[in-house]
mmCIF file of C-alpha atoms and ligand atoms in Angstrom:
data_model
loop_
_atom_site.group_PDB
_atom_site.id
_atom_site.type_symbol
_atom_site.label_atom_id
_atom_site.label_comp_id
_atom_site.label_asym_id
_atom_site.label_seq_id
_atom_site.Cartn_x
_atom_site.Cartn_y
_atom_site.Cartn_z
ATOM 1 C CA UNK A 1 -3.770 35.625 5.033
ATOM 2 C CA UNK A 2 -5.018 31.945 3.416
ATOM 3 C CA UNK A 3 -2.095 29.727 2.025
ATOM 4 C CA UNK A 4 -3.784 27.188 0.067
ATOM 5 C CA UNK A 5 -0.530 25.100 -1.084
ATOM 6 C CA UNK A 6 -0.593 21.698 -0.145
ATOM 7 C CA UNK A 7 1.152 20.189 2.986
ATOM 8 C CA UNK A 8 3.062 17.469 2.035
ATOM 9 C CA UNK A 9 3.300 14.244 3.789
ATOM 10 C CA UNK A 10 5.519 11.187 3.139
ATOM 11 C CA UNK A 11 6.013 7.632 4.452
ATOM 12 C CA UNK A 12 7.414 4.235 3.628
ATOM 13 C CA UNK A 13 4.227 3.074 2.202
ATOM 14 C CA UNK A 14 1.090 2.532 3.289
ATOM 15 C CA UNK A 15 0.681 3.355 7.250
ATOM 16 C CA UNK A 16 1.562 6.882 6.829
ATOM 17 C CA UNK A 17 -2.162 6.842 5.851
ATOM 18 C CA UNK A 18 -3.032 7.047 9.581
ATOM 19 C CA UNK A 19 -1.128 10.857 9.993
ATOM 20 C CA UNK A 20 -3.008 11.414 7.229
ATOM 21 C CA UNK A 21 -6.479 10.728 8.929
ATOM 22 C CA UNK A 22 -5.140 12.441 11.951
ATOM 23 C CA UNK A 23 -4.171 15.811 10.547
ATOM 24 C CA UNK A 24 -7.565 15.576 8.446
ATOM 25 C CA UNK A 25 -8.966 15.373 11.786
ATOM 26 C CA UNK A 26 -7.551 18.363 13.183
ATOM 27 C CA UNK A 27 -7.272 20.148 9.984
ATOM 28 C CA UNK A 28 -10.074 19.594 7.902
ATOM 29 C CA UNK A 29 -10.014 21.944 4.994
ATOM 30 C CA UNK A 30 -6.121 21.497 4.851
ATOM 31 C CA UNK A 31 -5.104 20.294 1.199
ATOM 32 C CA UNK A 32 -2.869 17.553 1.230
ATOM 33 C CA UNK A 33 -0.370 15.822 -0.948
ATOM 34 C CA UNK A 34 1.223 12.215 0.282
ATOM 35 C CA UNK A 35 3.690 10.085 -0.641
ATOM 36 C CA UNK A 36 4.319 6.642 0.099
ATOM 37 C CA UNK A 37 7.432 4.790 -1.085
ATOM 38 C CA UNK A 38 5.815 1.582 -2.254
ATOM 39 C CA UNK A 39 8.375 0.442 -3.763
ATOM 40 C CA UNK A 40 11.322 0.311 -1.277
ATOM 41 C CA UNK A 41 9.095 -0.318 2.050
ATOM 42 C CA UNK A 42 9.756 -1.383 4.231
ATOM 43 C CA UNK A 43 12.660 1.279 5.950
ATOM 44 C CA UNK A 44 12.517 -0.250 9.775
ATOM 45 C CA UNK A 45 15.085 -3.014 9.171
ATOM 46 C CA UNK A 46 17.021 -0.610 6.923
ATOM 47 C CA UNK A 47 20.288 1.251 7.528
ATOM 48 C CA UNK A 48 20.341 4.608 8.318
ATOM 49 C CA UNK A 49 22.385 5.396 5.541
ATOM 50 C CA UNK A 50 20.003 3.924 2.935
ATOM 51 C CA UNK A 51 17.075 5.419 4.482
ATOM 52 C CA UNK A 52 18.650 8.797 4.446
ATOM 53 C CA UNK A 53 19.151 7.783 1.201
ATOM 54 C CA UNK A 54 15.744 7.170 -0.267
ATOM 55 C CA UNK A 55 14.535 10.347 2.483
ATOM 56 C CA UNK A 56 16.100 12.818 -0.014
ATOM 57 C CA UNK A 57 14.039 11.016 -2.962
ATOM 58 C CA UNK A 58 10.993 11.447 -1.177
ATOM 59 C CA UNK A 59 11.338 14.918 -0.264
ATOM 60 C CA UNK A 60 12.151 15.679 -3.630
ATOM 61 C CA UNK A 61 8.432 14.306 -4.759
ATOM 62 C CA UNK A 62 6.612 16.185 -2.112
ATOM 63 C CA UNK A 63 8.755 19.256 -3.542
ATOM 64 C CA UNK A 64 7.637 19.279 -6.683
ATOM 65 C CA UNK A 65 3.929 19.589 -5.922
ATOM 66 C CA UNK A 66 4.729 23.053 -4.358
ATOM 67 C CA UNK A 67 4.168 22.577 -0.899
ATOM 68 C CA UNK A 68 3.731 24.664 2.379
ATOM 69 C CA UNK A 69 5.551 22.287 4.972
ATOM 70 C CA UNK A 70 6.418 18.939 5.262
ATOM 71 C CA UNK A 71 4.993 16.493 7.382
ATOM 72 C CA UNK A 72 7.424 13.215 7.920
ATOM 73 C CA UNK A 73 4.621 10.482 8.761
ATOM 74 C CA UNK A 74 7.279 7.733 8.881
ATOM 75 C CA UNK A 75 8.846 7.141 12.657
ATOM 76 C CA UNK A 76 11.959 5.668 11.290
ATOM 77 C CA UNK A 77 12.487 8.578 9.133
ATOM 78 C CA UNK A 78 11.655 10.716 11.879
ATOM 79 C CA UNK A 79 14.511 9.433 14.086
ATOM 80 C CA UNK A 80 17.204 8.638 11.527
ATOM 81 C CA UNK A 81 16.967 11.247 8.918
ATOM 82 C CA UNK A 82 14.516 14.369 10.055
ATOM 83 C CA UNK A 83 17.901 16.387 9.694
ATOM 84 C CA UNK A 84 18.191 15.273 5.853
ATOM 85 C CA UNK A 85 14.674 16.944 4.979
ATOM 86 C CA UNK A 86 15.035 20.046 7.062
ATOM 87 C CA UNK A 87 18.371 20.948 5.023
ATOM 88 C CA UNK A 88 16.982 20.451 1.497
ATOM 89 C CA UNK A 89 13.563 21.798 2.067
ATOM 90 C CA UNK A 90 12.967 25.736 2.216
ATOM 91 C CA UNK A 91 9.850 24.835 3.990
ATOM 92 C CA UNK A 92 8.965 24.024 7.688
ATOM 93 C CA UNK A 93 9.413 20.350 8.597
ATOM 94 C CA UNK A 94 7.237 18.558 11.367
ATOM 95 C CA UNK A 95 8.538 14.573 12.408
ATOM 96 C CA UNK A 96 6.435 12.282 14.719
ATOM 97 C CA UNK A 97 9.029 12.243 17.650
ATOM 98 C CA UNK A 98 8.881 14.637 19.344
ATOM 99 C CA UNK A 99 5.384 15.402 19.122
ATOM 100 C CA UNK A 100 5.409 11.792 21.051
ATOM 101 C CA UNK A 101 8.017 12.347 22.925
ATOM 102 C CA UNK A 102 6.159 15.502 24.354
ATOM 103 C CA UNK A 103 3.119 14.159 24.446
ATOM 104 C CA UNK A 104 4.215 10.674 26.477
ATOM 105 C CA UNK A 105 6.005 13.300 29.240
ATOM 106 C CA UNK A 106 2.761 15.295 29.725
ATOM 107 C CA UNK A 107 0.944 11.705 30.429
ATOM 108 C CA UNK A 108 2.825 9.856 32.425
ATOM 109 C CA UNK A 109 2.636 10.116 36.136
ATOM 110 C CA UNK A 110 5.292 7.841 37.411
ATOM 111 C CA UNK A 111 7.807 8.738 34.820
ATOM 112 C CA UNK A 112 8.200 5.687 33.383
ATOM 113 C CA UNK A 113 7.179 5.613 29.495
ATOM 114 C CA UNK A 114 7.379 2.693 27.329
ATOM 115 C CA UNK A 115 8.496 3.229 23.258
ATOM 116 C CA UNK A 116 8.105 0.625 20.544
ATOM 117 C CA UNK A 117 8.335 0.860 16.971
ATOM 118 C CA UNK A 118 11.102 -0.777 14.104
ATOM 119 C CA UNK A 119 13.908 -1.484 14.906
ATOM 120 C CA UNK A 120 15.440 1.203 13.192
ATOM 121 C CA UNK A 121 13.608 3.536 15.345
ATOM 122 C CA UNK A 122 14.388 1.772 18.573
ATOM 123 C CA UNK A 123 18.001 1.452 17.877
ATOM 124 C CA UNK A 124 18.290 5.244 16.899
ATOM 125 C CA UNK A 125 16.875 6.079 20.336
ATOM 126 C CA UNK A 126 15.436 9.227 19.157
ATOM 127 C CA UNK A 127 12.555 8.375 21.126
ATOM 128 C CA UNK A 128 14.484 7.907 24.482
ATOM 129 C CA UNK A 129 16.702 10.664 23.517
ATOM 130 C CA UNK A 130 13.694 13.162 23.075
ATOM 131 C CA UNK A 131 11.730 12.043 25.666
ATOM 132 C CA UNK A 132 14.968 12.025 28.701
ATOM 133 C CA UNK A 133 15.672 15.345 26.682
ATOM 134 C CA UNK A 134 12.280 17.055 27.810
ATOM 135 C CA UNK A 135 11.977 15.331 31.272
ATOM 136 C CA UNK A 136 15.587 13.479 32.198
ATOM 137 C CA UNK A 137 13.579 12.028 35.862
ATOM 138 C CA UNK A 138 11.888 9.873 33.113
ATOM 139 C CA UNK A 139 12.734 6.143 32.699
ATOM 140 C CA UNK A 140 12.145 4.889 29.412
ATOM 141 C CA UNK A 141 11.964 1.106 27.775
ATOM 142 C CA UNK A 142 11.622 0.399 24.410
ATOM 143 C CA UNK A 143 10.810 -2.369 22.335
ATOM 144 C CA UNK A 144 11.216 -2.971 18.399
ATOM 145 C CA UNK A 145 7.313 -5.026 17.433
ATOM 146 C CA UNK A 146 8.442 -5.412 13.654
ATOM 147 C CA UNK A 147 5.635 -8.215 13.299
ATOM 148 C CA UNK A 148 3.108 -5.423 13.982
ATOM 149 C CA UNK A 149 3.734 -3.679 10.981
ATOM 150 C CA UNK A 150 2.516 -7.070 8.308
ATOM 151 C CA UNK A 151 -0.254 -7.648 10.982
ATOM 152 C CA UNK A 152 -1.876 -4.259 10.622
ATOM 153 C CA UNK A 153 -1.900 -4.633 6.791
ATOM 154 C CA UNK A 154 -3.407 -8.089 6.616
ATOM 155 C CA UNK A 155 -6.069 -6.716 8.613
ATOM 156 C CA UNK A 156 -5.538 -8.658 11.590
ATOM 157 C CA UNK A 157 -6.726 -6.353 14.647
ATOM 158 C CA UNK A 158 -8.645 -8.497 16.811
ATOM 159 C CA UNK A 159 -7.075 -11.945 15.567
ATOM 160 C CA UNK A 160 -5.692 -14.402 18.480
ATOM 161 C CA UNK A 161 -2.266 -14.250 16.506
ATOM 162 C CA UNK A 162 -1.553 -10.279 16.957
ATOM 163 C CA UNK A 163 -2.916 -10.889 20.808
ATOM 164 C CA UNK A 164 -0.041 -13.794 21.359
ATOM 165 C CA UNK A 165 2.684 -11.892 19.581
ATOM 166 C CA UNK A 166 1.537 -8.126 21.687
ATOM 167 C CA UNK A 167 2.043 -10.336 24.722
ATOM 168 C CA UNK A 168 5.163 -11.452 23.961
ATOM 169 C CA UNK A 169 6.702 -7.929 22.954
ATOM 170 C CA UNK A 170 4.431 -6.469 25.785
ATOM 171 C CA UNK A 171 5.773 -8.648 28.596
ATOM 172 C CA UNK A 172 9.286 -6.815 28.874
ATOM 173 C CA UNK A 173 7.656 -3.693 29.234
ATOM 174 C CA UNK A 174 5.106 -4.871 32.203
ATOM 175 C CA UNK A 175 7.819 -6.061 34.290
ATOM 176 C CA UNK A 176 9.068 -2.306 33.836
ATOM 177 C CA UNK A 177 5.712 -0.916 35.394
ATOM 178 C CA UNK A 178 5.203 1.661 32.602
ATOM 179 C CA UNK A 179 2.262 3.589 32.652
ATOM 180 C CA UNK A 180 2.342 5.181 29.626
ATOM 181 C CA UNK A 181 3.135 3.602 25.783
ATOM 182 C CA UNK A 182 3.878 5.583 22.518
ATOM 183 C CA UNK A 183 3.025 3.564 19.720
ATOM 184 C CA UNK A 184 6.319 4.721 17.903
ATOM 185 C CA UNK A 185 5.080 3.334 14.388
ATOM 186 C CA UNK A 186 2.597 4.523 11.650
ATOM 187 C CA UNK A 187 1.297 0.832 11.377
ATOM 188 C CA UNK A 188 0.469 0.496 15.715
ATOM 189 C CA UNK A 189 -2.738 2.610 15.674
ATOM 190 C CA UNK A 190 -4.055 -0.086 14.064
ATOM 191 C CA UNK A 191 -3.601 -2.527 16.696
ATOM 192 C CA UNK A 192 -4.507 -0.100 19.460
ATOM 193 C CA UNK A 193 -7.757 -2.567 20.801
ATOM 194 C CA UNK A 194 -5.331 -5.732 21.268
ATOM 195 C CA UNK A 195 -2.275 -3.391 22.734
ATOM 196 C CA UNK A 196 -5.063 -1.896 25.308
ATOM 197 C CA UNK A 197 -6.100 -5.551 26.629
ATOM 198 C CA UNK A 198 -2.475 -6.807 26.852
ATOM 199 C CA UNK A 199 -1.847 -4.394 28.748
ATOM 200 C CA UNK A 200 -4.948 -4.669 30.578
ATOM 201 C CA UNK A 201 -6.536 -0.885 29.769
ATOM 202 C CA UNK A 202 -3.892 0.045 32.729
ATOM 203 C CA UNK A 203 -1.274 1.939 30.335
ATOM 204 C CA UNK A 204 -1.910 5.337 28.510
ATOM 205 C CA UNK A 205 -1.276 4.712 24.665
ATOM 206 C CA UNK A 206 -0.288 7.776 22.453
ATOM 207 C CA UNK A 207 -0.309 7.753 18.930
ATOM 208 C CA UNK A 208 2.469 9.900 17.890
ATOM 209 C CA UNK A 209 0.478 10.620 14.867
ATOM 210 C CA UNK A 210 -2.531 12.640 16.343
ATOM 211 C CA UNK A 211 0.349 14.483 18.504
ATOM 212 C CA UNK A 212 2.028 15.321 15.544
ATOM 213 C CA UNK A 213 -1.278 16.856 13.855
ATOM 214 C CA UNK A 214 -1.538 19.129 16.914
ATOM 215 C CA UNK A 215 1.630 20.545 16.787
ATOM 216 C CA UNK A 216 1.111 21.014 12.608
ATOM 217 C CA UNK A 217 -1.934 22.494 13.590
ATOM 218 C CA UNK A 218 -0.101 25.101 16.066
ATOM 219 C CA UNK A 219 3.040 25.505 13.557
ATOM 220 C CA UNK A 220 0.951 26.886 10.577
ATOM 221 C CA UNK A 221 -0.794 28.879 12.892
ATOM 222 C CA UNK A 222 2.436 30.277 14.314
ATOM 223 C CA UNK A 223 4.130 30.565 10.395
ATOM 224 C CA UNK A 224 0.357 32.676 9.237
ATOM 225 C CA UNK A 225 0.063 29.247 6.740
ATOM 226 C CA UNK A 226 -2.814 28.155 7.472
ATOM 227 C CA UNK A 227 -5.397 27.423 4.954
ATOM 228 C CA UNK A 228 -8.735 29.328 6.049
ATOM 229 C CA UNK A 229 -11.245 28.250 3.049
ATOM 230 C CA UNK A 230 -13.742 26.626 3.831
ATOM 231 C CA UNK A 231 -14.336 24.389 0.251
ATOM 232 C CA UNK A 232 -13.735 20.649 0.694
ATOM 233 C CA UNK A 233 -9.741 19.631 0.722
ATOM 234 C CA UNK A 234 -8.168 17.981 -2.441
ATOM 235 C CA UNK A 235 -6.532 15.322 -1.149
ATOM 236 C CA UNK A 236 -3.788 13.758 -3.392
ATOM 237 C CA UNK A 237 -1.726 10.551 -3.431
ATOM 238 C CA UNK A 238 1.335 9.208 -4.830
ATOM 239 C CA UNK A 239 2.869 5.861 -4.552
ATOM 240 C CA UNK A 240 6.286 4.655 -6.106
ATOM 241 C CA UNK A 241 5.041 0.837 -7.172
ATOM 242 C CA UNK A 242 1.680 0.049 -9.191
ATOM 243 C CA UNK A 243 -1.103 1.497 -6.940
ATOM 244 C CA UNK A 244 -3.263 -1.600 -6.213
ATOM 245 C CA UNK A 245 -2.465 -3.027 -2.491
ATOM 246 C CA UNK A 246 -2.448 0.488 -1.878
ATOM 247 C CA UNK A 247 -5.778 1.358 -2.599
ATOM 248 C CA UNK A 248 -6.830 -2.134 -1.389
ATOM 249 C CA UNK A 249 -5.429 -1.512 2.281
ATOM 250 C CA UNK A 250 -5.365 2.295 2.410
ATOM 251 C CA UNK A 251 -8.733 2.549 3.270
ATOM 252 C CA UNK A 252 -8.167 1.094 6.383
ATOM 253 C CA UNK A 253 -5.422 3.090 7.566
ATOM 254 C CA UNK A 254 -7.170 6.113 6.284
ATOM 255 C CA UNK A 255 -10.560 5.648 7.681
ATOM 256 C CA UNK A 256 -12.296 6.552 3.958
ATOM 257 C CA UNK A 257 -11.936 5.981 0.117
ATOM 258 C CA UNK A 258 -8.665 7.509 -0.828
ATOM 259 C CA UNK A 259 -9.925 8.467 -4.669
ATOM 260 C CA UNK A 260 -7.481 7.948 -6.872
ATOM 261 C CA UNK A 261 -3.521 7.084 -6.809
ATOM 262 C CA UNK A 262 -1.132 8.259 -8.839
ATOM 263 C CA UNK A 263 2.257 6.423 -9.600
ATOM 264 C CA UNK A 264 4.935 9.449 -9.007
ATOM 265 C CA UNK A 265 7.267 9.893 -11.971
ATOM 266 C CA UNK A 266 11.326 9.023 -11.741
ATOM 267 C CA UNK A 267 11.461 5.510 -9.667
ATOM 268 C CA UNK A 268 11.692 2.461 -11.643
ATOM 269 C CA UNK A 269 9.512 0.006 -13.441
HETATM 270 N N1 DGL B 1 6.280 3.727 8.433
HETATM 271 C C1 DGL B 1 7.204 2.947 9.235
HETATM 272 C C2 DGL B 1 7.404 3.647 10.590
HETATM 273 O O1 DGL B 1 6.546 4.367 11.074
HETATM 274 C C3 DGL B 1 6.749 1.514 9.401
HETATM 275 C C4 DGL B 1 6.872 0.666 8.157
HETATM 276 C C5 DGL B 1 8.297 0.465 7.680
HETATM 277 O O2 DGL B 1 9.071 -0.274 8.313
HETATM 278 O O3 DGL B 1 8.631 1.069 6.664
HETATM 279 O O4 DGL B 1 8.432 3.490 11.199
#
């Protein structure tokens, strides 16, 4: 049986763009509808409490467009708020945790796994949590890189200034002896190249993101909802503030032309 309904994706903004390109990857004829809330990004430095807050909202969007499951793209909202999405949608619900948690387990080899991401994601310990959940031998560090996330969307992936700051937010975790990193954040894929040579190519990076697309990938197949045309995907997107630094930087996180964006009704301006 084909289910054609969208899956739904949200974020904070922008860098959700990159689970996007991932599950497009893995899923190519997959219709998809995302969301990013432009106007209230960013949620790392946020309470939990408002970014539970704002989590309804944005499951309420992807709601409305009538679709299939839910994908949360956002880490933070992943590890403070997953629960908030899986009681008011009637629809399966996929966060980037423990995809990332999972996948960081299967990798390393000395059990010791670095995490970084906001620092509302590093102070929820979901990632520790999960990960010490699936394998308790394993020793985890973690890191909040919020300068990572403004970095990415200027466009700086190779500059000198993202290599000093990586090596300062890097250096904790070296003394540590990890051999594995999840890049806990929708922005880090991004900066993958610099986070490799700071770490002198020595570390395994996963991007919670592509994990996350596998185990969509295996969930539909498991629910019978997978979409099995073969006609090009309609991929749409909605934003909460004016569309333009969207469009201008999306690209990049998304790896192609997004088309257009549409501002999604009920937020203010
Ligand atoms: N999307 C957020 C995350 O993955 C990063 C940007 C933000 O702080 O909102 O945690």
């Amino acid at each position: 049986m084909s289910n054609s309904r969208p899956i739904g994706v949200f974020d904070s903004g922008i860098g959700g763009l990159t689970v996007v390109r991932a599950l497009s990857q893995r899923l190519p004829h997959e219709n998809i509808v995302y969301f990013g809330d432009t106007a209230r990004v960013p949620y790392g430095p946020k309470s939990p409490q408002v970014v539970r807050e704002y989590t309804l909202q944005d499951t309420d969007v992807l709601l409305e467009h009538d679709v299939k499951a839910i994908v949360i793209a956002c880490n933070t909202v992943s590890a403070v708020a997953l629960d908030v999405v899986q009681k008011r949608a009637r629809v399966p619900v996929v966060g980037v945790i423990l995809p990332g948690a999972d996948a960081a387990v299967r990798a390393t080899t000395k059990k010791r796994i670095g995490v970084i991401g906001t620092l509302g994601t590093i102070l929820s310990n979901a990632y520790t949590n999960a990960i010490r959940q699936i394998d308790p031998a394993v020793q985890v560090v973690a890191a909040p890189c919020p300068l990572f996330v403004p970095l990415a969307e200027e466009g700086w992936i190779d500059h000198k200034a993202t290599e000093l700051i990586a090596k300062e937010y890097l250096f904790p975790l070296t003394l540590e002896k990890i051999d594995t990193l999840v890049l806990g954040c929708t922005h880090y894929p991004l900066l993958r190249n610099v986070i490799d040579g700071v770490l002198h190519h020595r570390v395994t990076l996963i991007d919670s993101g592509a994990a996350t697309a596998a185990t969509v990938e295996q969930m539909l197949r498991d629910e019978g909802l997978q979409n099995t045309s073969t006609m090009k995907p309609n991929l749409q997107f909605y934003v909460s503030d004016i569309p333009h630094k969207f469009m201008e930087v999306g690209e990049r996180f998304l790896g192609h032309k997004l088309g257009k964006v549409h501002r999604a009704g009920g937020f203010a301006g």
